[in-house]
Short mmCIF file of C-alpha atoms and ligand atoms in Angstrom, two decimals:
data_model
loop_
_atom_site.label_atom_id
_atom_site.label_comp_id
_atom_site.label_asym_id
_atom_site.label_seq_id
_atom_site.Cartn_x
_atom_site.Cartn_y
_atom_site.Cartn_z
CA MET A 182 -116.74 -11.96 -50.52
CA LYS A 183 -113.71 -10.34 -47.94
CA ASN A 184 -115.57 -9.18 -44.86
CA PRO A 185 -113.19 -5.77 -45.60
CA GLN A 186 -113.40 -5.01 -41.07
CA LEU A 187 -111.64 -8.44 -40.84
CA ASN A 188 -107.91 -9.37 -40.70
CA GLU A 189 -106.19 -12.80 -42.28
CA HIS A 190 -106.77 -14.67 -39.27
CA GLY A 191 -110.48 -13.91 -39.19
CA GLU A 192 -109.70 -11.39 -36.50
CA LEU A 193 -111.58 -7.60 -36.39
CA GLN A 194 -108.63 -5.30 -37.86
CA HIS A 195 -110.72 -2.41 -38.00
CA LEU A 196 -114.64 -1.03 -37.24
CA LEU A 197 -116.53 -0.08 -39.68
CA SER A 198 -120.31 -0.63 -38.76
CA VAL A 199 -122.31 -3.51 -35.74
CA GLU A 200 -124.42 -4.78 -38.96
CA GLY A 201 -122.38 -8.34 -39.85
CA LEU A 202 -120.40 -8.65 -36.37
CA PRO A 203 -121.20 -11.79 -34.69
CA ARG A 204 -122.82 -11.63 -31.62
CA ASP A 205 -119.58 -13.03 -30.21
CA THR A 206 -117.88 -10.17 -31.25
CA LEU A 207 -120.40 -6.92 -30.41
CA LEU A 208 -120.18 -9.70 -26.57
CA HIS A 209 -116.61 -9.33 -26.24
CA ILE A 210 -116.67 -5.54 -26.78
CA LEU A 211 -118.75 -5.08 -23.84
CA ASP A 212 -117.81 -7.39 -21.78
CA THR A 213 -113.84 -5.58 -22.68
CA ALA A 214 -115.80 -2.46 -21.38
CA ASP A 215 -116.75 -3.23 -18.13
CA SER A 216 -112.65 -3.91 -17.67
CA PHE A 217 -112.22 -0.12 -18.70
CA ILE A 218 -115.16 1.11 -16.42
CA GLY A 219 -113.10 1.30 -12.93
CA ILE A 220 -110.42 2.81 -14.31
CA THR A 221 -112.08 6.67 -14.33
CA ASP A 222 -112.25 6.22 -11.11
CA ARG A 223 -108.66 5.31 -10.36
CA GLU A 224 -105.92 7.82 -9.35
CA VAL A 225 -103.44 6.89 -12.23
CA LYS A 226 -106.39 7.14 -15.19
CA LYS A 227 -104.37 5.14 -17.37
CA VAL A 228 -102.83 1.19 -18.92
CA PRO A 229 -100.45 0.80 -21.42
CA LEU A 230 -102.07 -0.98 -24.18
CA LEU A 231 -101.50 1.56 -26.30
CA ARG A 232 -98.23 2.73 -25.71
CA GLY A 233 -96.64 4.27 -28.80
CA LYS A 234 -98.80 3.76 -30.66
CA SER A 235 -99.58 6.96 -32.70
CA VAL A 236 -104.08 7.75 -33.07
CA PHE A 237 -105.60 10.62 -35.72
CA ASN A 238 -108.00 11.76 -35.16
CA LEU A 239 -109.71 13.03 -38.45
CA PHE A 240 -113.44 14.01 -38.35
CA PHE A 241 -114.56 15.41 -41.61
CA GLU A 242 -118.11 16.74 -39.47
CA ASN A 243 -118.43 17.75 -36.68
CA SER A 244 -118.21 16.08 -32.86
CA THR A 245 -118.36 17.31 -29.53
CA ARG A 246 -119.43 13.84 -27.71
CA THR A 247 -117.47 11.41 -30.29
CA ARG A 248 -114.52 13.51 -31.11
CA THR A 249 -113.26 13.97 -27.20
CA THR A 250 -114.31 10.82 -26.07
CA PHE A 251 -111.87 9.05 -28.28
CA GLU A 252 -109.02 11.35 -27.76
CA ILE A 253 -109.77 10.60 -23.87
CA ALA A 254 -110.28 6.84 -24.45
CA ALA A 255 -106.59 6.74 -26.18
CA LYS A 256 -104.94 8.72 -23.68
CA ARG A 257 -106.23 6.34 -20.66
CA LEU A 258 -104.62 3.38 -23.34
CA SER A 259 -101.25 5.68 -23.34
CA ALA A 260 -101.76 6.48 -27.03
CA ASP A 261 -100.14 9.48 -28.86
CA VAL A 262 -103.55 11.75 -29.78
CA ILE A 263 -103.06 13.69 -33.31
CA ASN A 264 -105.89 15.47 -34.17
CA LEU A 265 -106.31 16.67 -37.00
CA ASN A 266 -107.69 20.34 -37.83
CA ILE A 267 -109.65 19.42 -41.12
CA ASN A 268 -110.11 23.21 -41.60
CA THR A 269 -106.42 24.19 -41.43
CA SER A 270 -105.43 20.74 -43.26
CA SER A 271 -104.15 20.81 -46.88
CA THR A 272 -107.97 19.18 -47.70
CA THR A 273 -109.00 22.68 -48.32
CA LYS A 274 -105.82 22.94 -50.83
CA GLY A 275 -107.80 19.85 -53.05
CA GLU A 276 -105.76 17.57 -51.17
CA THR A 277 -107.66 14.18 -51.89
CA LEU A 278 -108.99 12.15 -48.56
CA LEU A 279 -106.16 9.46 -49.70
CA ASP A 280 -103.13 11.91 -50.22
CA THR A 281 -104.08 13.59 -47.12
CA VAL A 282 -104.46 9.61 -44.89
CA ASP A 283 -100.82 8.49 -46.93
CA ASN A 284 -99.29 11.28 -45.87
CA LEU A 285 -100.72 10.74 -42.24
CA SER A 286 -99.51 6.87 -42.25
CA ALA A 287 -96.11 8.43 -43.68
CA MET A 288 -95.80 10.50 -40.62
CA HIS A 289 -96.07 6.29 -38.86
CA ALA A 290 -99.94 6.17 -37.89
CA ASP A 291 -101.15 3.12 -36.26
CA MET A 292 -105.32 4.26 -36.33
CA PHE A 293 -107.44 6.50 -37.96
CA ILE A 294 -109.93 7.60 -35.90
CA VAL A 295 -113.01 8.85 -39.14
CA ARG A 296 -116.29 10.75 -39.24
CA HIS A 297 -117.62 11.72 -42.74
CA ALA A 298 -120.28 12.77 -44.61
CA SER A 299 -119.94 10.69 -47.11
CA SER A 300 -121.29 7.41 -46.52
CA GLY A 301 -118.52 4.80 -46.90
CA ALA A 302 -115.43 7.05 -46.82
CA PRO A 303 -114.38 4.71 -43.41
CA TYR A 304 -114.49 1.51 -46.07
CA LEU A 305 -112.06 3.83 -48.96
CA ILE A 306 -109.69 4.38 -46.16
CA ALA A 307 -109.31 0.71 -44.51
CA GLN A 308 -109.44 -0.77 -48.25
CA HIS A 309 -106.31 1.58 -48.65
CA VAL A 310 -104.45 1.69 -46.05
CA ALA A 311 -100.93 -0.78 -44.94
CA SER A 312 -102.60 -4.05 -43.55
CA HIS A 313 -101.27 -3.12 -39.81
CA LEU A 314 -103.38 -0.32 -39.76
CA HIS A 315 -106.57 0.45 -38.08
CA VAL A 316 -109.83 2.44 -39.09
CA ILE A 317 -112.47 2.86 -37.04
CA ASN A 318 -115.77 4.34 -38.02
CA ALA A 319 -116.91 7.69 -36.36
CA GLY A 320 -119.72 8.20 -38.23
CA ASP A 321 -120.47 7.75 -41.79
CA GLY A 322 -122.96 10.06 -43.97
CA ARG A 323 -126.32 8.20 -43.25
CA HIS A 324 -125.27 4.74 -42.90
CA ALA A 325 -123.25 3.33 -39.61
CA HIS A 326 -121.87 4.88 -36.11
CA PRO A 327 -120.71 1.88 -34.75
CA THR A 328 -119.20 2.66 -31.47
CA GLN A 329 -122.24 4.74 -30.30
CA GLY A 330 -124.47 1.93 -31.61
CA LEU A 331 -122.25 -0.02 -28.87
CA LEU A 332 -121.84 2.29 -26.05
CA ASP A 333 -126.04 2.45 -26.23
CA ILE A 334 -126.68 -0.96 -25.95
CA TYR A 335 -123.21 -1.41 -23.40
CA THR A 336 -126.18 1.69 -21.25
CA ILE A 337 -129.18 -0.74 -22.10
CA ARG A 338 -127.44 -4.01 -20.41
CA HIS A 339 -125.81 -1.83 -17.22
CA TYR A 340 -129.83 -0.10 -16.68
CA LYS A 341 -131.57 -3.91 -17.66
CA ARG A 342 -128.77 -6.42 -17.11
CA ASP A 343 -130.76 -9.08 -19.42
CA LEU A 344 -130.95 -8.55 -23.14
CA SER A 345 -133.73 -11.08 -23.75
CA ALA A 346 -137.05 -9.45 -22.32
CA LEU A 347 -136.59 -6.16 -23.52
CA SER A 348 -138.76 -4.04 -25.42
CA VAL A 349 -136.56 -0.51 -26.69
CA ALA A 350 -138.14 1.87 -28.93
CA VAL A 351 -135.80 4.46 -31.25
CA VAL A 352 -138.34 7.36 -32.07
CA GLY A 353 -137.47 10.29 -34.65
CA ASP A 354 -135.24 10.96 -37.23
CA VAL A 355 -134.23 7.34 -38.35
CA LEU A 356 -134.41 7.99 -41.78
CA HIS A 357 -131.06 9.79 -41.63
CA SER A 358 -129.72 8.37 -37.93
CA ARG A 359 -126.87 6.35 -38.77
CA VAL A 360 -127.10 5.93 -34.97
CA ALA A 361 -130.86 3.90 -35.17
CA ARG A 362 -128.96 2.29 -37.84
CA SER A 363 -126.22 0.84 -35.64
CA LEU A 364 -128.02 0.19 -32.69
CA ILE A 365 -130.65 -1.68 -34.74
CA HIS A 366 -128.67 -3.96 -35.49
CA ALA A 367 -127.05 -4.05 -32.57
CA LEU A 368 -129.98 -4.95 -30.54
CA THR A 369 -131.34 -7.72 -32.68
CA THR A 370 -128.17 -9.41 -32.81
CA LEU A 371 -127.80 -9.82 -29.11
CA GLY A 372 -131.42 -11.24 -29.04
CA VAL A 373 -134.18 -8.29 -28.02
CA PRO A 374 -136.67 -9.44 -28.77
CA ASP A 375 -139.22 -6.12 -29.05
CA VAL A 376 -137.03 -3.71 -30.87
CA ARG A 377 -139.84 -0.96 -32.10
CA VAL A 378 -139.20 2.03 -34.60
CA ILE A 379 -141.06 5.27 -34.15
CA GLY A 380 -141.97 7.74 -35.92
CA PRO A 381 -143.72 9.48 -39.55
CA LYS A 382 -143.70 7.95 -42.72
CA THR A 383 -141.06 10.56 -44.37
CA LEU A 384 -138.81 9.69 -41.74
CA LEU A 385 -138.31 6.23 -41.32
CA PRO A 386 -136.51 4.27 -44.49
CA ALA A 387 -138.63 2.33 -46.93
CA GLY A 388 -138.35 -1.11 -45.70
CA VAL A 389 -137.06 -0.62 -42.34
CA GLU A 390 -139.26 -3.47 -40.72
CA LYS A 391 -136.64 -6.44 -42.45
CA LEU A 392 -134.11 -5.06 -39.84
CA GLY A 393 -136.36 -7.00 -37.63
CA VAL A 394 -138.07 -3.98 -36.11
CA LYS A 395 -141.74 -2.97 -35.81
CA VAL A 396 -143.13 0.42 -36.88
CA PHE A 397 -145.26 2.63 -35.26
CA HIS A 398 -146.57 5.79 -36.92
CA ASP A 399 -148.50 6.48 -33.29
CA MET A 400 -146.40 7.28 -30.54
CA ASN A 401 -148.42 6.68 -28.21
CA HIS A 402 -149.12 3.20 -28.95
CA GLY A 403 -144.99 2.88 -29.77
CA LEU A 404 -144.43 3.93 -26.60
CA ALA A 405 -146.05 1.85 -24.70
CA GLY A 406 -144.66 -0.60 -21.84
CA CYS A 407 -141.51 0.06 -23.12
CA ASP A 408 -138.02 -0.61 -20.83
CA VAL A 409 -135.72 1.96 -22.84
CA VAL A 410 -136.67 4.38 -25.37
CA VAL A 411 -133.96 6.21 -27.76
CA MET A 412 -135.34 9.59 -29.01
CA LEU A 413 -133.14 11.24 -31.63
CA ARG A 414 -132.63 14.09 -33.06
CA LEU A 415 -133.71 15.72 -36.94
CA GLN A 416 -130.90 15.52 -38.58
CA ASN A 417 -132.02 18.75 -40.93
CA GLU A 418 -128.61 18.86 -42.54
CA ARG A 419 -129.33 15.49 -44.35
CA MET A 420 -132.57 16.23 -45.37
CA ASN A 421 -132.92 17.26 -49.40
CA GLY A 422 -136.17 19.22 -49.00
CA SER A 423 -138.89 19.45 -46.60
CA LEU A 424 -140.19 16.31 -44.79
CA LEU A 425 -142.25 17.94 -41.83
CA PRO A 426 -144.62 20.68 -41.30
CA SER A 427 -142.66 22.57 -38.85
CA ALA A 428 -140.83 21.23 -36.04
CA GLN A 429 -143.08 22.46 -33.52
CA GLU A 430 -145.55 20.65 -35.26
CA PHE A 431 -143.11 17.05 -34.70
CA PHE A 432 -142.59 17.67 -30.94
CA LYS A 433 -146.57 17.91 -30.47
CA SER A 434 -146.67 14.19 -32.20
CA TYR A 435 -143.32 12.67 -32.08
CA GLY A 436 -141.16 15.01 -28.65
CA LEU A 437 -140.89 12.73 -25.65
CA THR A 438 -143.25 14.83 -22.26
CA PRO A 439 -143.53 13.25 -19.47
CA GLU A 440 -147.14 12.93 -20.09
CA LYS A 441 -145.48 11.01 -23.82
CA LEU A 442 -143.05 9.03 -21.30
CA ALA A 443 -145.49 7.68 -18.57
CA LEU A 444 -146.68 5.17 -21.06
CA ALA A 445 -143.31 3.04 -20.96
CA LYS A 446 -142.93 1.12 -18.11
CA PRO A 447 -142.34 2.88 -14.49
CA ASP A 448 -138.53 1.82 -15.04
CA ALA A 449 -138.57 3.42 -18.36
CA ILE A 450 -134.60 4.80 -19.14
CA VAL A 451 -134.59 7.52 -21.58
CA MET A 452 -131.56 7.51 -24.31
CA HIS A 453 -130.58 9.88 -26.67
CA PRO A 454 -127.12 10.12 -28.44
CA GLY A 455 -126.75 13.98 -29.08
CA PRO A 456 -126.31 17.12 -29.58
CA MET A 457 -130.49 17.27 -28.70
CA ASN A 458 -132.81 19.98 -29.69
CA ARG A 459 -134.82 20.70 -26.64
CA GLY A 460 -138.26 21.46 -27.29
CA VAL A 461 -137.65 18.75 -30.66
CA GLU A 462 -137.46 15.59 -29.85
CA ILE A 463 -137.32 16.02 -26.26
CA ASP A 464 -138.75 18.34 -23.63
CA SER A 465 -136.56 19.02 -20.97
CA ALA A 466 -137.99 17.75 -17.92
CA VAL A 467 -137.52 14.64 -19.80
CA ALA A 468 -133.33 15.28 -20.64
CA ASP A 469 -132.76 15.95 -16.85
CA GLY A 470 -134.95 14.35 -15.12
CA PRO A 471 -135.02 10.97 -13.85
CA HIS A 472 -135.53 8.39 -16.21
CA SER A 473 -132.17 10.05 -18.51
CA VAL A 474 -129.48 8.24 -18.88
CA ILE A 475 -127.99 10.76 -21.34
CA LEU A 476 -124.73 12.14 -19.83
CA PRO A 477 -124.30 8.32 -18.53
CA GLN A 478 -124.15 7.10 -22.55
CA VAL A 479 -122.06 9.61 -22.98
CA THR A 480 -119.25 8.55 -20.26
CA PHE A 481 -119.49 4.92 -20.84
CA GLY A 482 -118.76 5.50 -24.50
CA ILE A 483 -115.19 6.02 -23.08
CA ALA A 484 -115.10 2.84 -22.39
CA VAL A 485 -116.48 0.83 -25.62
CA ARG A 486 -113.65 3.30 -27.49
CA MET A 487 -110.77 1.74 -25.22
CA ALA A 488 -112.47 -1.54 -25.85
CA VAL A 489 -112.65 -1.19 -29.17
CA MET A 490 -108.86 0.04 -29.80
CA SER A 491 -107.21 -2.13 -27.36
CA ILE A 492 -109.19 -4.96 -29.14
CA LEU A 493 -108.45 -3.88 -32.51
CA ALA A 494 -104.38 -2.96 -31.76
CA GLY A 495 -103.93 -6.45 -29.83
CA ASN A 496 -104.96 -7.65 -33.50
N1 CP B 600 -122.97 11.22 -30.71
C1 CP B 600 -122.72 11.93 -31.74
O1 CP B 600 -121.80 11.15 -32.21
O2 CP B 600 -121.75 13.08 -30.71
P1 CP B 600 -120.71 14.09 -31.61
O3 CP B 600 -121.59 14.08 -33.15
O4 CP B 600 -120.91 15.00 -30.57
O5 CP B 600 -120.03 13.07 -31.76
#
């Protein structure tokens, strides 16, 4: 079956998922992002790689980090950026997703950045659009958030350099997390030998160990000796019914406090894709503490998204 992310020459045409991307492609994206990091420190923070191109942000779900950093990244590549306001768009009058996309394509769109509550929506668009267009998945349902997974692995590589001896723990609501799925695929593809998921049974997907991870229900055991701790938000908006006694109970067992973090390595880094719920999955003392690289993650997201957009536009 044809890989929906590749064009007829086997090059990356769309970025829909980290799953199935070869190691070399992931490394190419990370190395390209490295080359964009320095642009932020320049007086003129722009390169002309997407000059004359139109990038449409289609966010059918709310976002602070992803939508804004895609906009900054596209502008730094000199693209024209159009943010469709979904709440005031004609989708509220019953226009279908694909009709909206067709109309924006008629306005000479070159790239669509798509966030949607339905898993698979960016795939549907990628299969529908003309072959010169590019689609980037900015988060679809609980399925995938590839640029978040890439910026997370970029952050880990930045701080830890050698991925080949790392222990990485992903903690919390893995079941509903597209971020966790994308990061786990990136970690295992790039050869991180010890990837752990930590959470209650109700918040871990059945058969998650098939992704190449070790499963822990006791956070104290799971965090022991870790180099990287990735905390996840409870995705209440995706839960059907009550999967937990209460947020307070969750924090007691799975919230990251300074005491629990002390079980990881002394130089462990703490990550969170955001938005954070302080006092639910993470204590403020950790979120704002010396191990936290949560805000650098956001900054690295710009370079990683520049890398993805420039690679797609060149194919
Ligand atoms: N990490 C992430 O996707 O954040 P936003 O929902 O703010 O884009």
